[in-house]
DNA sequence: CGAATCGTTGAAAGCAGTCAACTAGGGTGG
DNA sequence: CCACCCTAGTTGACTGCTTTCAACGATTCG
């Protein structure tokens, strides 16, 4: 099991036909995968330089056997993972391209905010294809959606990221939970 | 935390606009939700008659504190949950309607097989809307896809289920992992 | 038997995917 | 330092799958 101390890692599943499903973007302070997963069913690639921190499985197991608190910690981590995955299911199954992108940008901004103070300028170090594969879209559609959001004055496209000028937390909720209908019109 | 001893339960998230995302169908012998999840973020409704078996949280915690094996058991359960959810992500993000339905039928058949001997006749006790919400489709699309699969002699539509006449395990793989392209044509 | 819901079928529209061409950016070598 | 190349990203045109709206059968339950 590994933890990420610096950089950005992209966890994905290869679909054997060349397409990929990006499962998660891992930020510093988060775990790469689940502990004790015998056979990792996801691959990982670094976005830029990273430094990781390994926990030997045996040692982790000893720690867990010794202190029940450790076990509960890992279970709570697992619960959050499940919840995240299910929220992503909701997004992938029910949201339009614009809703997916909006929810991603707001969520990404919120996650970066947990690492330290951030401005409205949101860096996007990963490739367009990574974001597209995360959202279940094609890079072309992602690009078009960015352009559309910029025309609506909701974002501004920067060299290596975007600036949020109209999207707010509520928009994330609106994107994945609420709005009047689903997709289309 | 609850376990299901008889019947079928449908776990879903309500999206506040009337739509739902069905997260999982729970079969006898499986858990409803995750242990220790403070606030369940999914709802559940029974499909037909069910009998559940409750585990008081405190007792479960004592059990876990007492035996490290118990903790590992729960973590392994959580890992499977995460993997299941991620596989579903792959399906929702990348598969066509036909692939989703095919993968669902094969997977459902396989899960029923773990409960006891089953024939090629697969019962579908849940409503069409439940299946549709699970697969991220509309009931109309699901119905059309069923009809299309029947015309291709891959299934036969029975009164309360379907009979698999051409779908095999490999088709599930083909549906969620392989084929030449993605959706469309 | 009637009513209400569920499921199916039909027709039309829209969003995203595909294919293709073009632009921008980054890195390398001359 | 500039020219070149290669990749990433954008934009355009078009196809088509899925959704939407609507009406029609089927089933279940009172």
Short mmCIF file of C-alpha atoms (C1' of nucleotides) in Angstrom, two decimals:
data_model
loop_
_atom_site.label_atom_id
_atom_site.label_comp_id
_atom_site.label_asym_id
_atom_site.label_seq_id
_atom_site.Cartn_x
_atom_site.Cartn_y
_atom_site.Cartn_z
CA UNK A 1 0.00 0.00 0.00
CA UNK A 2 1.23 3.46 -0.87
CA UNK A 3 0.50 6.98 0.16
CA UNK A 4 1.17 10.00 -2.01
CA UNK A 5 3.22 12.75 -0.45
CA UNK A 6 3.82 15.00 -3.45
CA UNK A 7 2.49 15.36 -6.94
CA UNK A 8 -0.59 14.05 -8.71
CA UNK A 9 -1.43 10.48 -9.63
CA UNK A 10 -4.10 9.26 -11.98
CA UNK A 11 -5.70 5.89 -11.19
CA UNK A 12 -7.29 4.21 -14.17
CA UNK A 13 -8.51 0.96 -15.61
CA UNK A 14 -7.37 -0.05 -19.06
CA UNK A 15 -10.22 -1.47 -21.13
CA UNK A 16 -8.11 -3.55 -23.49
CA UNK A 17 -9.48 -1.73 -26.49
CA UNK A 18 -7.31 1.28 -25.85
CA UNK A 19 -9.93 3.19 -23.94
CA UNK A 20 -9.49 3.86 -20.27
CA UNK A 21 -11.66 4.71 -17.34
CA UNK A 22 -9.98 7.08 -14.96
CA UNK A 23 -11.18 6.11 -11.52
CA UNK A 24 -9.63 8.79 -9.39
CA UNK A 25 -7.14 11.60 -9.24
CA UNK A 26 -5.00 11.20 -6.15
CA UNK A 27 -3.75 14.28 -4.33
CA UNK A 28 -0.96 14.47 -1.74
CA UNK A 29 -2.01 13.03 1.60
CA UNK A 30 -4.25 10.42 0.01
CA UNK A 31 -3.79 6.71 -0.46
CA UNK A 32 -3.12 4.99 -3.75
CA UNK A 33 -5.66 2.21 -3.89
CA UNK A 34 -6.98 0.20 -1.04
CA UNK A 35 -4.91 -1.53 1.61
CA UNK A 36 -4.57 -5.30 1.32
CA UNK A 37 -5.97 -5.38 -2.14
CA UNK A 38 -4.19 -8.53 -3.27
CA UNK A 39 -4.33 -7.78 -6.93
CA UNK A 40 -4.64 -4.14 -7.84
CA UNK A 41 -7.30 -3.87 -10.43
CA UNK A 42 -6.37 -0.37 -11.37
CA UNK A 43 -3.23 1.06 -12.90
CA UNK A 44 -1.63 4.34 -11.97
CA UNK A 45 0.38 6.92 -13.80
CA UNK A 46 2.03 10.00 -12.45
CA UNK A 47 1.16 13.48 -13.65
CA UNK A 48 4.45 15.27 -13.36
CA UNK A 49 6.88 14.43 -10.58
CA UNK A 50 5.59 12.54 -7.56
CA UNK A 51 6.94 11.12 -4.36
CA UNK A 52 5.24 8.17 -2.76
CA UNK A 53 5.55 6.55 0.61
CA UNK A 54 5.22 2.81 0.91
CA UNK A 55 3.68 0.88 3.76
CA UNK A 56 4.82 -2.77 3.83
CA UNK A 57 1.78 -4.97 3.93
CA UNK A 58 2.99 -7.06 6.86
CA UNK A 59 3.73 -4.04 8.96
CA UNK A 60 0.35 -2.57 8.21
CA UNK A 61 -1.27 -5.82 9.17
CA UNK A 62 0.61 -5.91 12.48
CA UNK A 63 -0.41 -2.35 13.16
CA UNK A 64 -4.00 -3.20 12.43
CA UNK A 65 -3.98 -6.31 14.59
CA UNK A 66 -2.42 -4.37 17.42
CA UNK A 67 -4.74 -1.39 17.48
CA UNK A 68 -8.44 -1.56 16.70
CA UNK A 69 -8.40 2.14 16.02
CA UNK A 70 -6.23 1.52 12.99
CA UNK A 71 -8.71 -0.96 11.64
CA UNK A 72 -11.55 1.48 12.08
CA UNK A 73 -9.51 4.13 10.31
CA UNK A 74 -9.03 1.93 7.29
CA UNK A 75 -12.69 0.99 7.24
CA UNK A 76 -13.69 4.62 7.31
CA UNK A 77 -11.33 5.23 4.45
CA UNK A 78 -12.97 2.39 2.56
CA UNK A 79 -16.42 3.81 3.23
CA UNK A 80 -15.41 7.15 1.77
CA UNK A 81 -14.03 5.36 -1.26
CA UNK A 82 -17.29 3.55 -1.80
CA UNK A 83 -19.27 6.73 -1.43
CA UNK A 84 -17.01 8.59 -3.87
CA UNK A 85 -17.34 5.80 -6.38
CA UNK A 86 -21.10 5.81 -6.09
CA UNK A 87 -21.30 9.57 -6.52
CA UNK A 88 -19.24 9.15 -9.65
CA UNK A 89 -21.71 6.52 -10.82
CA UNK A 90 -24.50 9.06 -10.39
CA UNK A 91 -22.59 11.56 -12.46
CA UNK A 92 -21.69 9.14 -15.22
CA UNK A 93 -25.17 7.70 -15.48
CA UNK A 94 -27.30 10.82 -15.23
CA UNK A 95 -25.42 14.00 -16.03
CA UNK A 96 -24.93 15.82 -19.30
CA UNK A 97 -21.48 16.75 -20.50
CA UNK A 98 -21.83 20.25 -19.11
CA UNK A 99 -22.98 18.98 -15.73
CA UNK A 100 -20.11 16.52 -15.55
CA UNK A 101 -17.52 19.14 -16.36
CA UNK A 102 -19.04 21.65 -13.98
CA UNK A 103 -19.20 19.14 -11.16
CA UNK A 104 -15.63 18.09 -11.83
CA UNK A 105 -14.27 21.62 -11.80
CA UNK A 106 -16.08 22.56 -8.59
CA UNK A 107 -15.12 19.31 -6.92
CA UNK A 108 -11.52 19.59 -8.02
CA UNK A 109 -11.37 23.14 -6.75
CA UNK A 110 -12.80 22.03 -3.41
CA UNK A 111 -10.28 19.22 -3.10
CA UNK A 112 -7.40 21.56 -3.84
CA UNK A 113 -8.76 23.88 -1.17
CA UNK A 114 -8.22 21.17 1.43
CA UNK A 115 -4.49 21.24 0.66
CA UNK A 116 -4.08 24.92 1.26
CA UNK A 117 -5.35 28.32 0.25
CA UNK A 118 -6.38 28.49 -3.38
CA UNK A 119 -7.73 31.20 -5.58
CA UNK A 120 -10.46 30.94 -8.15
CA UNK A 121 -7.75 29.99 -10.59
CA UNK A 122 -7.83 26.22 -10.75
CA UNK A 123 -4.77 24.48 -12.14
CA UNK A 124 -5.38 21.41 -14.27
CA UNK A 125 -2.03 19.63 -14.45
CA UNK A 126 -3.48 16.49 -16.01
CA UNK A 127 -4.09 15.98 -19.70
CA UNK A 128 -7.40 16.64 -21.35
CA UNK A 129 -7.69 12.96 -22.11
CA UNK A 130 -7.37 12.11 -18.43
CA UNK A 131 -10.23 14.43 -17.53
CA UNK A 132 -12.28 13.13 -20.43
CA UNK A 133 -11.71 9.51 -19.41
CA UNK A 134 -12.63 10.41 -15.85
CA UNK A 135 -15.91 11.94 -16.95
CA UNK A 136 -16.75 9.36 -19.59
CA UNK A 137 -16.44 11.87 -22.41
CA UNK A 138 -14.30 12.27 -25.50
CA UNK A 139 -11.58 14.93 -25.50
CA UNK A 140 -13.41 16.73 -28.29
CA UNK A 141 -16.58 16.93 -26.22
CA UNK A 142 -14.62 18.13 -23.21
CA UNK A 143 -12.99 20.84 -25.26
CA UNK A 144 -16.34 21.95 -26.66
CA UNK A 145 -17.85 21.99 -23.19
CA UNK A 146 -15.01 24.12 -21.87
CA UNK A 147 -15.56 26.54 -24.71
CA UNK A 148 -19.28 26.61 -24.04
CA UNK A 149 -18.78 27.29 -20.34
CA UNK A 150 -16.40 30.08 -21.20
CA UNK A 151 -18.92 31.65 -23.55
CA UNK A 152 -21.45 31.57 -20.73
CA UNK A 153 -18.92 33.46 -18.58
CA UNK A 154 -18.85 30.62 -16.06
CA UNK A 155 -15.16 29.91 -16.48
CA UNK A 156 -12.13 31.43 -18.11
CA UNK A 157 -9.65 29.15 -19.82
CA UNK A 158 -6.08 29.74 -18.70
CA UNK A 159 -2.86 28.33 -20.11
CA UNK A 160 -2.66 25.44 -17.64
CA UNK A 161 -6.04 25.48 -15.98
CA UNK A 162 -9.26 27.44 -15.70
CA UNK A 163 -10.58 30.24 -13.55
CA UNK A 164 -13.98 29.79 -11.99
CA UNK A 165 -15.98 32.95 -12.56
CA UNK A 166 -19.52 31.70 -12.17
CA UNK A 167 -19.55 28.15 -10.86
CA UNK A 168 -20.17 27.71 -7.15
CA UNK A 169 -20.52 24.87 -4.73
CA UNK A 170 -24.25 24.85 -5.31
CA UNK A 171 -23.57 24.20 -8.96
CA UNK A 172 -21.89 20.97 -8.04
CA UNK A 173 -25.01 19.93 -6.18
CA UNK A 174 -27.11 21.12 -9.03
CA UNK A 175 -24.98 19.14 -11.39
CA UNK A 176 -25.01 15.81 -9.70
CA UNK A 177 -28.09 15.91 -7.56
CA UNK A 178 -30.75 18.34 -8.46
CA UNK A 179 -31.93 20.02 -11.54
CA UNK A 180 -35.28 20.29 -13.22
CA UNK A 181 -34.71 17.45 -15.57
CA UNK A 182 -31.83 15.34 -16.58
CA UNK A 183 -29.96 16.04 -19.71
CA UNK A 184 -31.30 17.40 -22.94
CA UNK A 185 -32.79 20.88 -23.23
CA UNK B 1 -25.68 -2.68 9.85
CA UNK B 2 -27.94 -5.25 8.31
CA UNK B 3 -27.59 -8.47 6.43
CA UNK B 4 -30.18 -9.84 4.06
CA UNK B 5 -31.31 -13.39 4.70
CA UNK B 6 -34.19 -13.67 2.25
CA UNK B 7 -35.56 -11.71 -0.66
CA UNK B 8 -34.14 -8.97 -2.85
CA UNK B 9 -33.30 -5.40 -1.91
CA UNK B 10 -32.58 -2.49 -4.20
CA UNK B 11 -30.13 0.15 -2.97
CA UNK B 12 -30.50 3.51 -4.65
CA UNK B 13 -29.79 7.21 -4.39
CA UNK B 14 -32.61 9.65 -4.96
CA UNK B 15 -31.54 12.57 -7.11
CA UNK B 16 -34.16 15.05 -5.88
CA UNK B 17 -35.49 15.57 -9.36
CA UNK B 18 -37.36 12.30 -9.32
CA UNK B 19 -34.63 10.32 -10.99
CA UNK B 20 -32.75 7.67 -9.11
CA UNK B 21 -29.48 5.88 -9.42
CA UNK B 22 -29.72 2.26 -8.38
CA UNK B 23 -26.40 1.43 -6.80
CA UNK B 24 -26.77 -2.26 -6.15
CA UNK B 25 -29.15 -5.17 -6.01
CA UNK B 26 -28.62 -7.06 -2.78
CA UNK B 27 -29.07 -10.82 -2.69
CA UNK B 28 -29.48 -13.06 0.37
CA UNK B 29 -26.23 -13.51 2.25
CA UNK B 30 -25.00 -10.03 1.40
CA UNK B 31 -24.78 -6.90 3.50
CA UNK B 32 -26.98 -3.87 3.13
CA UNK B 33 -24.58 -0.98 2.96
CA UNK B 34 -21.29 -0.63 4.74
CA UNK B 35 -20.70 -1.21 8.42
CA UNK B 36 -20.24 1.90 10.55
CA UNK B 37 -21.43 4.19 7.85
CA UNK B 38 -22.71 6.92 10.13
CA UNK B 39 -25.15 8.37 7.71
CA UNK B 40 -26.34 6.04 5.04
CA UNK B 41 -26.19 7.90 1.81
CA UNK B 42 -28.31 5.40 -0.03
CA UNK B 43 -31.90 4.37 0.39
CA UNK B 44 -33.22 0.87 0.10
CA UNK B 45 -36.48 -0.66 -0.99
CA UNK B 46 -37.52 -4.27 -0.91
CA UNK B 47 -38.46 -6.18 -4.04
CA UNK B 48 -41.09 -8.55 -2.73
CA UNK B 49 -40.86 -10.00 0.76
CA UNK B 50 -37.55 -9.84 2.57
CA UNK B 51 -36.14 -10.78 5.91
CA UNK B 52 -33.19 -8.91 7.29
CA UNK B 53 -30.86 -9.55 10.16
CA UNK B 54 -29.56 -6.65 12.19
CA UNK B 55 -26.12 -6.35 13.76
CA UNK B 56 -26.05 -3.75 16.54
CA UNK B 57 -23.25 -1.32 15.86
CA UNK B 58 -21.77 -1.56 19.34
CA UNK B 59 -21.64 -5.31 19.25
CA UNK B 60 -20.02 -5.26 15.85
CA UNK B 61 -17.45 -2.83 17.11
CA UNK B 62 -16.67 -5.02 20.11
CA UNK B 63 -16.31 -7.99 17.83
CA UNK B 64 -13.97 -6.07 15.63
CA UNK B 65 -11.89 -4.80 18.50
CA UNK B 66 -11.64 -8.29 19.90
CA UNK B 67 -10.58 -10.12 16.77
CA UNK B 68 -8.35 -8.65 14.08
CA UNK B 69 -9.70 -11.24 11.69
CA UNK B 70 -13.07 -9.58 11.83
CA UNK B 71 -11.60 -6.25 10.87
CA UNK B 72 -9.80 -7.78 7.94
CA UNK B 73 -13.04 -9.40 6.86
CA UNK B 74 -14.81 -6.09 6.79
CA UNK B 75 -11.98 -4.44 4.90
CA UNK B 76 -12.05 -7.17 2.32
CA UNK B 77 -15.77 -6.63 2.00
CA UNK B 78 -15.16 -2.94 1.49
CA UNK B 79 -12.55 -3.63 -1.17
CA UNK B 80 -15.00 -5.74 -3.11
CA UNK B 81 -17.56 -2.96 -2.82
CA UNK B 82 -15.12 -0.45 -4.23
CA UNK B 83 -14.18 -2.76 -7.06
CA UNK B 84 -17.81 -3.42 -7.90
CA UNK B 85 -18.57 0.28 -7.92
CA UNK B 86 -15.62 0.97 -10.19
CA UNK B 87 -16.62 -1.76 -12.61
CA UNK B 88 -20.04 -0.18 -12.71
CA UNK B 89 -18.38 3.14 -13.46
CA UNK B 90 -16.67 1.54 -16.42
CA UNK B 91 -19.98 0.22 -17.67
CA UNK B 92 -21.85 3.48 -17.22
CA UNK B 93 -19.15 5.59 -18.81
CA UNK B 94 -18.18 3.45 -21.77
CA UNK B 95 -20.78 0.89 -22.74
CA UNK B 96 -23.67 1.12 -25.16
CA UNK B 97 -27.18 0.22 -24.07
CA UNK B 98 -26.83 -3.27 -25.50
CA UNK B 99 -23.53 -3.83 -23.75
CA UNK B 100 -24.92 -2.62 -20.45
CA UNK B 101 -27.93 -4.87 -20.64
CA UNK B 102 -25.87 -7.86 -21.74
CA UNK B 103 -23.35 -7.36 -18.98
CA UNK B 104 -26.13 -6.96 -16.45
CA UNK B 105 -27.92 -10.14 -17.50
CA UNK B 106 -24.76 -12.23 -17.47
CA UNK B 107 -23.61 -10.77 -14.19
CA UNK B 108 -27.01 -11.22 -12.60
CA UNK B 109 -27.13 -14.80 -13.76
CA UNK B 110 -23.68 -15.43 -12.31
CA UNK B 111 -24.65 -13.92 -8.98
CA UNK B 112 -27.78 -16.07 -8.80
CA UNK B 113 -25.60 -19.09 -9.54
CA UNK B 114 -23.69 -18.47 -6.32
CA UNK B 115 -26.91 -18.96 -4.36
CA UNK B 116 -27.68 -22.35 -5.80
CA UNK B 117 -28.20 -24.23 -9.02
CA UNK B 118 -29.83 -22.12 -11.70
CA UNK B 119 -30.90 -22.79 -15.24
CA UNK B 120 -30.50 -20.52 -18.22
CA UNK B 121 -33.83 -19.02 -17.23
CA UNK B 122 -32.97 -15.89 -15.30
CA UNK B 123 -35.70 -14.44 -13.11
CA UNK B 124 -35.93 -10.67 -12.96
CA UNK B 125 -38.08 -9.92 -9.92
CA UNK B 126 -37.32 -6.21 -9.94
CA UNK B 127 -39.13 -3.60 -12.00
CA UNK B 128 -37.92 -2.46 -15.36
CA UNK B 129 -37.35 0.98 -13.93
CA UNK B 130 -35.01 -0.45 -11.32
CA UNK B 131 -32.89 -2.14 -13.94
CA UNK B 132 -32.96 0.97 -16.09
CA UNK B 133 -31.89 3.18 -13.20
CA UNK B 134 -29.14 0.71 -12.40
CA UNK B 135 -27.81 0.85 -15.95
CA UNK B 136 -28.31 4.56 -16.47
CA UNK B 137 -30.92 4.06 -19.16
CA UNK B 138 -34.57 4.93 -19.62
CA UNK B 139 -37.14 2.15 -19.32
CA UNK B 140 -38.04 2.64 -22.97
CA UNK B 141 -34.45 2.10 -24.04
CA UNK B 142 -34.20 -0.97 -21.83
CA UNK B 143 -37.35 -2.40 -23.35
CA UNK B 144 -36.11 -1.76 -26.87
CA UNK B 145 -32.76 -3.33 -26.04
CA UNK B 146 -34.44 -6.43 -24.68
CA UNK B 147 -36.47 -6.68 -27.86
CA UNK B 148 -33.35 -6.23 -29.96
CA UNK B 149 -31.46 -8.93 -28.05
CA UNK B 150 -34.41 -11.27 -28.49
CA UNK B 151 -34.46 -10.67 -32.22
CA UNK B 152 -30.78 -11.54 -32.32
CA UNK B 153 -31.66 -14.83 -30.58
CA UNK B 154 -29.43 -13.95 -27.66
CA UNK B 155 -32.21 -14.01 -25.09
CA UNK B 156 -35.82 -15.04 -24.83
CA UNK B 157 -38.19 -12.83 -22.89
CA UNK B 158 -40.18 -14.76 -20.31
CA UNK B 159 -43.11 -13.59 -18.19
CA UNK B 160 -40.98 -12.70 -15.16
CA UNK B 161 -37.48 -12.84 -16.51
CA UNK B 162 -35.43 -13.82 -19.51
CA UNK B 163 -33.73 -16.95 -20.77
CA UNK B 164 -30.15 -16.67 -21.90
CA UNK B 165 -29.79 -18.42 -25.24
CA UNK B 166 -26.67 -16.82 -26.62
CA UNK B 167 -24.99 -14.65 -24.00
CA UNK B 168 -22.05 -16.18 -22.19
CA UNK B 169 -19.57 -15.12 -19.57
CA UNK B 170 -17.26 -13.89 -22.27
CA UNK B 171 -19.97 -11.54 -23.41
CA UNK B 172 -19.85 -9.84 -20.05
CA UNK B 173 -16.14 -9.33 -20.55
CA UNK B 174 -16.72 -8.25 -24.07
CA UNK B 175 -19.32 -5.84 -22.85
CA UNK B 176 -17.37 -4.08 -20.18
CA UNK B 177 -13.78 -4.65 -21.16
CA UNK B 178 -13.04 -5.47 -24.71
CA UNK B 179 -14.53 -4.76 -28.02
CA UNK B 180 -13.23 -3.10 -31.14
CA UNK B 181 -14.60 0.31 -30.38
CA UNK B 182 -16.88 1.88 -27.87
CA UNK B 183 -20.46 2.53 -28.49
CA UNK B 184 -22.14 3.48 -31.73
CA UNK B 185 -22.36 1.15 -34.72
"C1'" DC C 1 -64.90 -6.27 -14.03
"C1'" DG C 2 -62.65 -1.75 -13.95
"C1'" DA C 3 -58.81 1.06 -12.89
"C1'" DA C 4 -54.30 2.08 -12.28
"C1'" DT C 5 -49.76 1.03 -13.04
"C1'" DC C 6 -46.25 -1.26 -15.75
"C1'" DG C 7 -44.35 -2.32 -19.96
"C1'" DT C 8 -43.97 -1.96 -24.99
"C1'" DT C 9 -43.87 0.28 -29.41
"C1'" DG C 10 -43.64 4.37 -32.60
"C1'" DA C 11 -41.87 8.88 -34.21
"C1'" DA C 12 -39.07 12.81 -33.68
"C1'" DA C 13 -35.34 15.53 -31.66
"C1'" DG C 14 -30.97 16.36 -29.42
"C1'" DC C 15 -26.57 15.47 -27.46
"C1'" DA C 16 -22.45 13.30 -27.75
"C1'" DG C 17 -19.38 10.48 -30.72
"C1'" DT C 18 -16.71 9.98 -34.88
"C1'" DC C 19 -13.85 11.52 -38.53
"C1'" DA C 20 -11.07 15.06 -40.33
"C1'" DA C 21 -8.50 19.24 -40.58
"C1'" DC C 22 -6.37 22.91 -38.38
"C1'" DT C 23 -3.82 25.50 -34.52
"C1'" DA C 24 -0.90 25.81 -30.57
"C1'" DG C 25 2.75 24.45 -27.69
"C1'" DG C 26 7.08 22.10 -26.38
"C1'" DG C 27 11.22 20.02 -27.33
"C1'" DT C 28 15.09 18.89 -30.26
"C1'" DG C 29 18.72 19.54 -33.38
"C1'" DG C 30 20.98 22.16 -36.67
"C1'" DC D 1 18.56 31.34 -31.85
"C1'" DC D 2 15.71 29.69 -35.17
"C1'" DA D 3 13.52 25.97 -37.80
"C1'" DC D 4 11.43 21.89 -37.55
"C1'" DC D 5 8.66 18.21 -35.83
"C1'" DC D 6 5.64 15.87 -32.93
"C1'" DT D 7 2.04 15.80 -29.79
"C1'" DA D 8 -1.86 17.96 -27.48
"C1'" DG D 9 -5.74 20.55 -28.03
"C1'" DT D 10 -9.38 22.90 -30.68
"C1'" DT D 11 -12.90 23.45 -34.10
"C1'" DG D 12 -16.13 21.90 -37.80
"C1'" DA D 13 -19.42 18.71 -40.18
"C1'" DC D 14 -22.00 14.77 -39.86
"C1'" DT D 15 -23.87 10.37 -38.16
"C1'" DG D 16 -26.53 7.98 -34.94
"C1'" DC D 17 -27.75 6.25 -30.42
"C1'" DT D 18 -30.46 7.43 -26.73
"C1'" DT D 19 -33.85 10.31 -24.96
"C1'" DT D 20 -38.24 12.40 -25.11
"C1'" DC D 21 -43.06 12.63 -25.99
"C1'" DA D 22 -47.07 10.04 -27.03
"C1'" DA D 23 -50.12 6.26 -27.54
"C1'" DC D 24 -51.06 1.64 -27.18
"C1'" DG D 25 -51.22 -3.28 -24.84
"C1'" DA D 26 -50.64 -6.02 -20.63
"C1'" DT D 27 -50.83 -7.06 -15.96
"C1'" DT D 28 -52.10 -6.68 -11.31
"C1'" DC D 29 -55.08 -5.48 -7.69
"C1'" DG D 30 -59.15 -3.77 -5.54
#
